[in-house]
Short mmCIF file of C-alpha atoms in Angstrom, two decimals:
data_model
loop_
_atom_site.label_atom_id
_atom_site.label_comp_id
_atom_site.label_asym_id
_atom_site.label_seq_id
_atom_site.Cartn_x
_atom_site.Cartn_y
_atom_site.Cartn_z
CA UNK U 225 42.54 -11.12 -5.31
CA UNK U 226 39.58 -13.38 -6.00
CA UNK U 227 37.62 -11.68 -3.22
CA UNK U 228 38.34 -8.24 -4.57
CA UNK U 229 37.19 -9.31 -7.99
CA UNK U 230 33.90 -10.57 -6.57
CA UNK U 231 33.41 -7.44 -4.50
CA UNK U 232 33.79 -5.07 -7.42
CA UNK U 233 31.50 -7.18 -9.61
CA UNK U 234 28.90 -6.84 -6.88
CA UNK U 235 29.49 -3.09 -6.73
CA UNK U 236 28.99 -2.79 -10.48
CA UNK U 237 25.75 -4.80 -10.28
CA UNK U 238 24.59 -2.70 -7.38
CA UNK U 239 25.31 0.52 -9.22
CA UNK U 240 23.29 -0.68 -12.19
CA UNK U 241 20.26 -1.58 -10.13
CA UNK U 242 20.50 1.66 -8.15
CA UNK U 243 20.51 3.55 -11.43
CA UNK U 244 17.25 1.75 -12.26
CA UNK U 245 15.82 2.87 -8.90
CA UNK U 246 16.78 6.49 -9.63
CA UNK U 247 15.24 6.26 -13.09
CA UNK U 248 12.04 4.85 -11.62
CA UNK U 249 12.10 7.55 -8.93
CA UNK U 250 12.39 10.28 -11.56
CA UNK U 251 9.43 8.85 -13.45
CA UNK U 252 7.34 8.74 -10.28
CA UNK U 253 8.29 12.34 -9.34
CA UNK U 254 7.19 13.36 -12.80
CA UNK U 255 3.91 11.47 -12.46
CA UNK U 256 3.10 13.23 -9.17
CA UNK U 257 3.85 16.68 -10.63
CA UNK U 258 1.92 16.10 -13.85
CA UNK U 259 -1.07 14.50 -12.15
CA UNK U 260 -1.40 17.44 -9.75
CA UNK U 261 -1.05 19.89 -12.59
CA UNK U 262 -3.65 18.12 -14.73
CA UNK U 263 -6.05 18.19 -11.79
CA UNK U 264 -5.62 21.90 -11.14
CA UNK U 265 -5.74 23.01 -14.77
CA UNK U 266 -8.37 20.39 -15.74
CA UNK U 267 -6.05 19.22 -18.49
CA UNK U 268 -7.43 15.86 -19.62
CA UNK U 269 -4.70 15.24 -22.20
CA UNK U 270 -1.99 15.61 -19.57
CA UNK U 271 -3.98 13.29 -17.28
CA UNK U 272 -4.08 10.71 -20.07
CA UNK U 273 -0.29 10.97 -20.39
CA UNK U 274 0.17 10.25 -16.69
CA UNK U 275 -2.05 7.19 -16.97
CA UNK U 276 -0.06 5.92 -19.93
CA UNK U 277 3.29 6.46 -18.20
CA UNK U 278 2.29 4.25 -15.27
CA UNK U 279 2.76 1.11 -17.35
CA UNK U 280 6.45 1.98 -17.81
CA UNK U 281 6.78 2.44 -14.04
CA UNK U 282 5.26 -0.97 -13.36
CA UNK U 283 7.49 -2.56 -15.96
CA UNK U 284 10.56 -1.02 -14.34
CA UNK U 285 9.55 -2.43 -10.96
CA UNK U 286 9.50 -5.94 -12.42
CA UNK U 287 12.88 -5.36 -14.01
CA UNK U 288 14.36 -4.14 -10.72
CA UNK U 289 13.00 -7.20 -8.93
CA UNK U 290 14.54 -9.47 -11.51
CA UNK U 291 17.87 -7.64 -11.35
CA UNK U 292 17.89 -7.93 -7.58
CA UNK U 293 17.12 -11.65 -7.71
CA UNK U 294 19.85 -12.17 -10.31
CA UNK U 295 22.41 -10.33 -8.18
CA UNK U 296 21.52 -12.38 -5.11
CA UNK U 297 21.74 -15.63 -7.07
CA UNK U 298 25.00 -14.68 -8.78
CA UNK U 299 26.91 -12.93 -5.99
CA UNK U 300 25.41 -14.53 -2.88
CA UNK U 301 25.81 -11.29 -0.92
CA UNK U 302 25.72 -11.38 2.88
CA UNK U 303 25.44 -8.86 5.72
CA UNK U 304 25.28 -5.24 4.58
CA UNK U 305 25.42 -6.09 0.85
CA UNK U 306 22.41 -8.32 1.21
CA UNK U 307 20.59 -5.64 3.18
CA UNK U 308 21.23 -3.18 0.36
CA UNK U 309 19.86 -5.53 -2.29
CA UNK U 310 16.77 -6.33 -0.26
CA UNK U 311 16.16 -2.60 0.23
CA UNK U 312 16.08 -2.21 -3.54
CA UNK U 313 13.08 -4.55 -3.66
CA UNK U 314 11.26 -2.65 -0.89
CA UNK U 315 11.97 0.78 -2.34
CA UNK U 316 10.81 -0.16 -5.82
CA UNK U 317 7.58 -1.54 -4.33
CA UNK U 318 7.01 1.81 -2.56
CA UNK U 319 7.70 3.70 -5.77
CA UNK U 320 5.24 1.54 -7.65
CA UNK U 321 2.50 2.31 -5.09
CA UNK U 322 3.19 6.05 -5.28
CA UNK U 323 2.98 5.87 -9.08
CA UNK U 324 -0.36 4.08 -8.74
CA UNK U 325 -1.73 6.88 -6.58
CA UNK U 326 -0.59 9.46 -9.12
CA UNK U 327 -2.31 7.49 -11.87
CA UNK U 328 -5.47 7.38 -9.78
CA UNK U 329 -5.30 11.16 -9.28
CA UNK U 330 -5.03 11.62 -13.03
CA UNK U 331 -7.95 9.24 -13.57
CA UNK U 332 -10.22 11.50 -11.55
CA UNK U 333 -9.24 14.60 -13.52
CA UNK U 334 -11.81 13.92 -16.26
CA UNK U 335 -14.63 13.37 -13.79
CA UNK U 336 -13.80 16.49 -11.82
CA UNK U 337 -13.52 18.49 -15.02
CA UNK U 338 -17.18 17.61 -15.67
CA UNK U 339 -18.29 18.90 -12.25
CA UNK U 340 -18.43 22.45 -10.87
CA UNK U 341 -15.09 23.45 -9.32
CA UNK U 342 -14.95 23.45 -5.53
CA UNK U 343 -13.19 26.62 -4.44
CA UNK U 344 -9.38 26.44 -4.69
CA UNK U 345 -9.20 22.78 -3.76
CA UNK U 346 -7.19 21.91 -6.91
CA UNK U 347 -4.51 24.37 -5.85
CA UNK U 348 -4.46 23.07 -2.27
CA UNK U 349 -4.02 19.50 -3.50
CA UNK U 350 -1.27 20.56 -5.88
CA UNK U 351 0.64 22.19 -3.01
CA UNK U 352 0.29 19.02 -0.99
CA UNK U 353 1.47 16.91 -3.95
CA UNK U 354 4.50 19.16 -4.51
CA UNK U 355 5.46 18.75 -0.86
CA UNK U 356 5.37 14.99 -1.32
CA UNK U 357 7.37 15.25 -4.54
CA UNK U 358 10.06 17.25 -2.72
CA UNK U 359 10.17 14.64 0.03
CA UNK U 360 10.54 11.87 -2.54
CA UNK U 361 13.41 13.66 -4.23
CA UNK U 362 15.20 14.01 -0.90
CA UNK U 363 14.44 10.43 0.14
CA UNK U 364 16.07 9.14 -3.06
CA UNK U 365 19.05 11.48 -2.61
CA UNK U 366 19.36 10.22 0.96
CA UNK U 367 19.30 6.67 -0.39
CA UNK U 368 22.04 7.19 -2.94
CA UNK U 369 24.22 9.14 -0.51
CA UNK U 370 23.37 6.88 2.44
CA UNK U 371 22.47 10.02 4.36
CA UNK U 372 20.50 9.04 7.48
CA UNK U 373 20.12 12.63 8.59
CA UNK U 374 18.43 13.72 5.38
CA UNK U 375 16.26 10.59 5.56
CA UNK U 376 15.19 11.50 9.09
CA UNK U 377 14.35 14.99 7.88
CA UNK U 378 12.05 13.46 5.24
CA UNK U 379 10.37 11.34 7.91
CA UNK U 380 9.75 14.45 10.01
CA UNK U 381 8.30 16.39 7.09
CA UNK U 382 5.58 13.80 6.60
CA UNK U 383 3.79 15.50 9.48
CA UNK U 384 3.27 18.62 7.32
CA UNK U 385 1.57 16.49 4.68
CA UNK U 386 -0.66 14.93 7.31
CA UNK U 387 -1.62 18.38 8.59
CA UNK U 388 -2.42 19.61 5.08
CA UNK U 389 -4.63 16.60 4.65
CA UNK U 390 -6.43 17.19 7.96
CA UNK U 391 -7.19 20.76 6.95
CA UNK U 392 -8.57 19.62 3.59
CA UNK U 393 -10.71 16.94 5.19
CA UNK U 394 -12.45 19.56 7.34
CA UNK U 395 -12.79 21.90 4.39
CA UNK U 396 -14.48 19.24 2.28
CA UNK U 397 -16.90 18.41 5.09
CA UNK U 398 -17.82 22.10 5.29
CA UNK U 399 -18.29 22.46 1.52
CA UNK U 400 -20.54 19.41 1.43
CA UNK U 401 -22.68 20.62 4.30
CA UNK U 402 -23.00 24.08 2.80
CA UNK U 403 -24.21 22.79 -0.53
CA UNK U 404 -25.17 19.20 -1.35
CA UNK U 405 -24.28 19.87 -4.98
CA UNK U 406 -20.63 19.81 -3.82
CA UNK U 407 -20.91 16.29 -2.42
CA UNK U 408 -19.86 14.27 -5.46
CA UNK U 409 -16.90 16.51 -6.33
CA UNK U 410 -15.81 16.58 -2.68
CA UNK U 411 -15.91 12.79 -2.44
CA UNK U 412 -13.49 12.60 -5.39
CA UNK U 413 -11.31 15.42 -4.05
CA UNK U 414 -11.19 13.82 -0.64
CA UNK U 415 -10.03 10.60 -2.25
CA UNK U 416 -7.26 12.40 -4.02
CA UNK U 417 -6.21 14.21 -0.85
CA UNK U 418 -6.12 10.94 1.10
CA UNK U 419 -4.14 9.24 -1.66
CA UNK U 420 -1.65 12.10 -1.62
CA UNK U 421 -1.31 11.68 2.13
CA UNK U 422 -0.67 7.96 1.49
CA UNK U 423 2.01 8.84 -1.07
CA UNK U 424 3.69 10.68 1.80
CA UNK U 425 3.51 7.52 3.92
CA UNK U 426 5.24 5.53 1.17
CA UNK U 427 7.95 8.18 0.83
CA UNK U 428 8.39 7.91 4.59
CA UNK U 429 8.78 4.14 4.20
CA UNK U 430 11.59 4.72 1.71
CA UNK U 431 13.27 7.14 4.12
CA UNK U 432 12.91 4.56 6.91
CA UNK U 433 14.63 2.00 4.70
CA UNK U 434 17.53 4.43 4.31
CA UNK U 435 17.83 4.91 8.08
CA UNK U 436 17.78 1.14 8.51
CA UNK U 437 20.42 0.68 5.80
CA UNK U 438 22.76 3.22 7.34
CA UNK U 439 22.26 2.56 11.04
CA UNK U 440 21.12 -1.07 11.03
CA UNK U 441 18.19 -0.07 13.24
CA UNK U 442 14.57 0.54 12.39
CA UNK U 443 13.79 4.23 12.97
CA UNK U 444 11.89 5.17 16.11
CA UNK U 445 8.61 3.26 16.04
CA UNK U 446 6.93 6.17 17.78
CA UNK U 447 6.96 8.41 14.74
CA UNK U 448 4.23 11.03 14.83
CA UNK U 449 1.04 9.88 13.13
CA UNK U 450 -0.65 13.14 12.39
CA UNK U 451 -3.67 12.03 10.35
CA UNK U 452 -6.23 12.84 13.02
CA UNK U 453 -9.27 12.69 10.75
CA UNK U 454 -10.31 9.28 12.05
CA UNK U 455 -11.35 11.16 15.19
CA UNK U 456 -13.34 13.93 13.54
CA UNK U 457 -17.03 13.92 14.43
CA UNK U 458 -18.02 17.25 12.93
CA UNK U 459 -16.75 19.88 10.50
CA UNK L 290 25.76 -36.11 0.09
CA UNK L 291 26.86 -32.58 0.90
CA UNK L 292 24.32 -31.24 -1.56
CA UNK L 293 21.49 -33.22 -0.06
CA UNK L 294 22.41 -31.97 3.37
CA UNK L 295 22.32 -28.37 2.20
CA UNK L 296 19.03 -28.87 0.38
CA UNK L 297 17.27 -30.24 3.40
CA UNK L 298 18.65 -27.52 5.65
CA UNK L 299 17.14 -25.02 3.23
CA UNK L 300 13.84 -26.88 3.31
CA UNK L 301 13.79 -26.79 7.10
CA UNK L 302 14.50 -23.06 7.10
CA UNK L 303 11.84 -22.49 4.50
CA UNK L 304 9.29 -24.46 6.48
CA UNK L 305 10.02 -22.36 9.56
CA UNK L 306 9.59 -19.05 7.77
CA UNK L 307 6.44 -20.29 6.02
CA UNK L 308 5.05 -21.22 9.42
CA UNK L 309 5.66 -17.60 10.46
CA UNK L 310 3.76 -16.42 7.37
CA UNK L 311 0.82 -18.66 8.25
CA UNK L 312 0.86 -17.39 11.83
CA UNK L 313 0.90 -13.80 10.61
CA UNK L 314 -1.88 -14.61 8.13
CA UNK L 315 -4.04 -16.05 10.91
CA UNK L 316 -3.53 -12.92 12.99
CA UNK L 317 -4.50 -10.70 10.06
CA UNK L 318 -7.62 -12.79 9.29
CA UNK L 319 -8.58 -12.39 12.91
CA UNK L 320 -8.00 -8.63 12.78
CA UNK L 321 -10.28 -8.25 9.73
CA UNK L 322 -13.06 -10.28 11.36
CA UNK L 323 -12.86 -8.53 14.73
CA UNK L 324 -12.57 -5.04 13.23
CA UNK L 325 -15.67 -5.57 11.10
CA UNK L 326 -17.55 -6.99 14.07
CA UNK L 327 -16.56 -4.09 16.32
CA UNK L 328 -17.78 -1.67 13.68
CA UNK L 329 -21.15 -3.35 13.25
CA UNK L 330 -21.85 -3.90 16.95
CA UNK L 331 -20.22 -0.58 18.01
CA UNK L 332 -18.03 -2.54 20.41
CA UNK L 333 -15.25 -0.15 21.41
CA UNK L 334 -13.45 -2.68 23.63
CA UNK L 335 -13.14 -5.11 20.75
CA UNK L 336 -11.90 -2.28 18.53
CA UNK L 337 -9.25 -1.48 21.13
CA UNK L 338 -8.15 -5.13 21.07
CA UNK L 339 -7.71 -5.03 17.29
CA UNK L 340 -5.59 -1.89 17.56
CA UNK L 341 -3.40 -3.50 20.19
CA UNK L 342 -2.94 -6.69 18.17
CA UNK L 343 -1.54 -4.77 15.21
CA UNK L 344 1.79 -4.25 16.99
CA UNK L 345 2.30 -8.00 17.12
CA UNK L 346 1.57 -8.23 13.39
CA UNK L 347 4.16 -5.52 12.61
CA UNK L 348 6.70 -7.24 14.84
CA UNK L 349 6.15 -10.53 13.03
CA UNK L 350 6.75 -8.85 9.66
CA UNK L 351 10.16 -7.65 10.85
CA UNK L 352 10.96 -11.13 12.14
CA UNK L 353 9.99 -12.70 8.81
CA UNK L 354 12.16 -10.20 6.93
CA UNK L 355 15.09 -11.03 9.16
CA UNK L 356 14.53 -14.77 8.81
CA UNK L 357 14.40 -14.41 5.03
CA UNK L 358 17.62 -12.38 4.95
CA UNK L 359 19.32 -14.93 7.22
CA UNK L 360 18.27 -17.81 4.98
CA UNK L 361 19.55 -16.03 1.87
CA UNK L 362 22.86 -15.21 3.55
CA UNK L 363 23.29 -18.72 4.97
CA UNK L 364 22.03 -20.92 2.14
CA UNK L 365 22.66 -18.73 -0.92
CA UNK L 366 19.58 -20.11 -2.67
CA UNK L 367 19.21 -19.73 -6.43
CA UNK L 368 16.46 -20.13 -9.02
CA UNK L 369 13.16 -21.38 -7.62
CA UNK L 370 14.39 -21.48 -4.00
CA UNK L 371 15.39 -17.84 -4.19
CA UNK L 372 12.07 -16.95 -5.77
CA UNK L 373 10.29 -18.64 -2.85
CA UNK L 374 12.29 -16.73 -0.24
CA UNK L 375 11.74 -13.41 -1.99
CA UNK L 376 8.00 -14.13 -2.15
CA UNK L 377 8.01 -14.47 1.63
CA UNK L 378 9.16 -10.84 1.90
CA UNK L 379 6.48 -9.63 -0.51
CA UNK L 380 3.67 -11.62 1.09
CA UNK L 381 4.52 -10.45 4.61
CA UNK L 382 4.52 -6.83 3.37
CA UNK L 383 1.03 -7.37 1.92
CA UNK L 384 -0.17 -8.92 5.17
CA UNK L 385 1.20 -5.99 7.13
CA UNK L 386 -0.73 -3.52 4.95
CA UNK L 387 -3.97 -5.52 5.35
CA UNK L 388 -3.45 -5.52 9.11
CA UNK L 389 -2.99 -1.75 9.01
CA UNK L 390 -6.29 -1.30 7.20
CA UNK L 391 -8.03 -3.48 9.80
CA UNK L 392 -6.50 -1.37 12.57
CA UNK L 393 -7.71 1.77 10.80
CA UNK L 394 -11.22 0.31 10.58
CA UNK L 395 -11.16 -0.38 14.31
CA UNK L 396 -9.90 3.15 14.98
CA UNK L 397 -13.01 4.60 13.37
CA UNK L 398 -15.36 2.44 15.45
CA UNK L 399 -15.33 4.86 18.39
CA UNK L 400 -16.05 7.89 16.21
CA UNK L 401 -18.86 6.15 14.38
CA UNK L 402 -20.29 4.94 17.68
CA UNK L 403 -20.67 8.61 18.65
CA UNK L 404 -22.64 9.44 15.47
CA UNK L 405 -26.12 8.40 14.40
CA UNK L 406 -26.10 5.05 12.56
CA UNK L 407 -26.44 5.21 8.79
CA UNK L 408 -28.92 2.52 7.77
CA UNK L 409 -27.40 -0.98 7.59
CA UNK L 410 -24.01 0.22 6.39
CA UNK L 411 -22.17 -1.58 9.23
CA UNK L 412 -23.64 -4.86 8.08
CA UNK L 413 -22.79 -4.18 4.43
CA UNK L 414 -19.19 -3.43 5.34
CA UNK L 415 -18.96 -6.55 7.49
CA UNK L 416 -20.15 -8.69 4.56
CA UNK L 417 -17.52 -7.09 2.36
CA UNK L 418 -14.83 -7.67 5.01
CA UNK L 419 -15.81 -11.32 5.41
CA UNK L 420 -15.50 -11.81 1.66
CA UNK L 421 -11.97 -10.42 1.84
CA UNK L 422 -11.17 -12.60 4.84
CA UNK L 423 -12.30 -15.70 2.91
CA UNK L 424 -10.13 -14.68 -0.03
CA UNK L 425 -7.13 -14.23 2.28
CA UNK L 426 -7.64 -17.67 3.79
CA UNK L 427 -7.70 -19.22 0.32
CA UNK L 428 -4.72 -17.17 -0.90
CA UNK L 429 -2.62 -18.46 2.00
CA UNK L 430 -3.82 -22.02 1.42
CA UNK L 431 -2.91 -21.61 -2.25
CA UNK L 432 0.52 -20.39 -1.17
CA UNK L 433 1.26 -23.33 1.13
CA UNK L 434 -0.07 -25.87 -1.38
CA UNK L 435 1.44 -24.06 -4.40
CA UNK L 436 -2.02 -24.19 -5.97
CA UNK L 437 -2.11 -21.77 -8.91
CA UNK L 438 -5.71 -22.64 -9.71
CA UNK L 439 -6.97 -21.66 -6.26
CA UNK L 440 -4.83 -18.52 -6.44
CA UNK L 441 -6.43 -17.59 -9.78
CA UNK L 442 -9.85 -18.14 -8.21
CA UNK L 443 -8.94 -15.64 -5.47
CA UNK L 444 -7.83 -13.12 -8.11
CA UNK L 445 -11.17 -13.49 -9.90
CA UNK L 446 -13.18 -13.06 -6.69
CA UNK L 447 -11.65 -9.62 -6.11
CA UNK L 448 -14.15 -8.34 -8.65
CA UNK L 449 -17.00 -9.13 -6.22
CA UNK L 450 -15.33 -6.98 -3.58
CA UNK L 451 -14.93 -4.14 -6.06
CA UNK L 452 -18.61 -4.40 -6.98
CA UNK L 453 -19.67 -4.35 -3.34
CA UNK L 454 -17.56 -1.23 -2.90
CA UNK L 455 -19.09 0.48 -5.95
CA UNK L 456 -22.58 -0.16 -4.60
CA UNK L 457 -21.63 1.29 -1.20
CA UNK L 458 -20.04 4.37 -2.76
CA UNK L 459 -23.31 5.21 -4.52
CA UNK L 460 -25.29 4.46 -1.38
CA UNK L 461 -23.17 6.84 0.68
CA UNK L 462 -23.55 9.60 -1.90
CA UNK L 463 -27.32 9.17 -1.72
CA UNK L 464 -27.43 9.20 2.09
CA UNK L 465 -25.35 12.38 2.18
CA UNK L 466 -27.54 14.15 -0.34
CA UNK L 467 -30.71 13.09 1.43
CA UNK L 468 -29.58 14.43 4.77
CA UNK L 469 -26.47 16.54 5.42
CA UNK L 470 -26.37 15.20 8.99
CA UNK L 471 -25.20 11.91 7.44
CA UNK L 472 -22.16 13.54 5.83
CA UNK L 473 -19.58 13.05 8.58
CA UNK L 474 -20.56 9.44 9.29
CA UNK L 475 -20.65 8.67 5.56
CA UNK L 476 -17.16 10.11 5.05
CA UNK L 477 -15.83 7.70 7.69
CA UNK L 478 -17.86 4.78 6.36
CA UNK L 479 -16.69 5.49 2.84
CA UNK L 480 -13.10 5.42 4.06
CA UNK L 481 -13.64 2.07 5.67
CA UNK L 482 -15.30 0.69 2.55
CA UNK L 483 -12.44 1.91 0.36
CA UNK L 484 -9.86 0.45 2.75
CA UNK L 485 -11.68 -2.87 2.67
CA UNK L 486 -11.57 -2.77 -1.11
CA UNK L 487 -7.81 -2.11 -0.83
CA UNK L 488 -7.44 -5.11 1.49
CA UNK L 489 -8.88 -7.12 -1.39
CA UNK L 490 -6.22 -5.67 -3.71
CA UNK L 491 -3.46 -6.77 -1.31
CA UNK L 492 -4.96 -10.26 -1.06
CA UNK L 493 -4.97 -10.31 -4.86
CA UNK L 494 -1.27 -9.37 -4.79
CA UNK L 495 -0.57 -12.37 -2.57
CA UNK L 496 -2.49 -14.62 -4.96
CA UNK L 497 -0.52 -13.17 -7.89
CA UNK L 498 2.71 -14.02 -6.07
CA UNK L 499 1.49 -17.61 -5.82
CA UNK L 500 0.73 -17.77 -9.54
CA UNK L 501 4.19 -16.37 -10.25
CA UNK L 502 5.83 -18.87 -7.89
CA UNK L 503 4.10 -21.84 -9.46
CA UNK L 504 4.14 -20.87 -13.14
CA UNK L 505 7.12 -18.50 -13.28
CA UNK L 506 4.92 -15.99 -15.09
CA UNK L 507 3.19 -12.89 -13.82
CA UNK L 508 -0.57 -13.45 -14.04
CA UNK L 509 -2.44 -11.79 -16.87
CA UNK L 510 -1.82 -8.06 -16.60
CA UNK L 511 -5.28 -7.40 -17.93
CA UNK L 512 -7.05 -8.41 -14.75
CA UNK L 513 -10.46 -6.82 -14.35
CA UNK L 514 -10.33 -3.57 -12.42
CA UNK L 515 -13.87 -3.19 -11.25
CA UNK L 516 -13.65 -0.12 -9.02
CA UNK L 517 -15.57 2.19 -11.32
CA UNK L 518 -16.22 4.94 -8.77
CA UNK L 519 -13.53 7.20 -10.20
CA UNK L 520 -15.98 7.75 -13.07
CA UNK L 521 -19.08 8.51 -11.00
CA UNK L 522 -20.44 12.01 -11.48
CA UNK L 523 -23.73 11.64 -9.65
CA UNK L 524 -25.44 9.33 -7.16
#
């Protein structure tokens, strides 16, 4: 009887902290979408909103950490329960990083708005960002439903993001070589593209946490690493 | 009597996992130093060594995570003891990211070796990397000695790294505009410089963990953020 009581108290605590994770996830999804939109439409007010919202995301991460610590101290979970609580800490850290990248994207909107536009690069970056946002949504669904298959699917899709990034990297090199007046804008755009690719890596980390939670094993170490730009010697 | 026995068992466990952190920290310091050296001297064998060593760093992070989970499950620590164990997880995650950036720097050594050198940029990056390495050493010392003052000093020094990065960003823009043949090399060098600046951010995170451990408060949120390049519109 006593055991059952403790177990359900833990479950209630867990549910509460998982609700915080989902709330944080929703805010981060929103930040990605809005940041990409502000970049494409050169909407500085929207960019400012994204930057302001990041504080709330950071605050939520601290709250989640404190909740997790309180649950551990109060319920002394072991085995799978402990693994779940520790995953909460890791996932919120990943979400915080993704939010930071979105904020950084928004930060560059004003600068880019003051420079000549470089072809359709804003649109290309938005498509990449929306792919990452979709992956994040699925990674969080996989987390809540403890769905290792969906999580593995997210991990696999990160390769698409890497390929989009590779294509952009080459495009930016070409634009810069064609016209030096593109250099400054392309440096900023390249930053944003790389940060978006990194968002994908953090989403992948979340999905890997889910696989680990469900199967108890770290997903295949040999996951494809498709950012090949470190090998590029010419456009 | 029973209590004392439990307390000292916890202390022994904690000492063991902190020794793992210090070992991991030493490996990461080494990776930074060697990666920067391989870049400056165009030493591809040394770069290959750095890339190989990263696997051991990743493995150690997993081991530390498992040790931390085992200690929590076994000793059910609360309050400050729990905070210490949770900090171990955060610090090892930061170290793993820094190691990744060093590996990435080494990865670009071969490509850069195949391109014409861009002025003294290799030396400038090495100086920046050594600054970060010194900060990491001090952050880990601050952690072991629970020295909030030293940790705060590390946090303050991150501004130097940011300033070094800002100067390099402008330099790379200038080199690219002067001669389009510099563009590809400068894109890689800029990446490396930005990643080194990010290493500094992760070291700062470690130092912030130390401040939190010692004082129970998150360090001043308003820490200087001196990467100003997101605002640069011309070289």
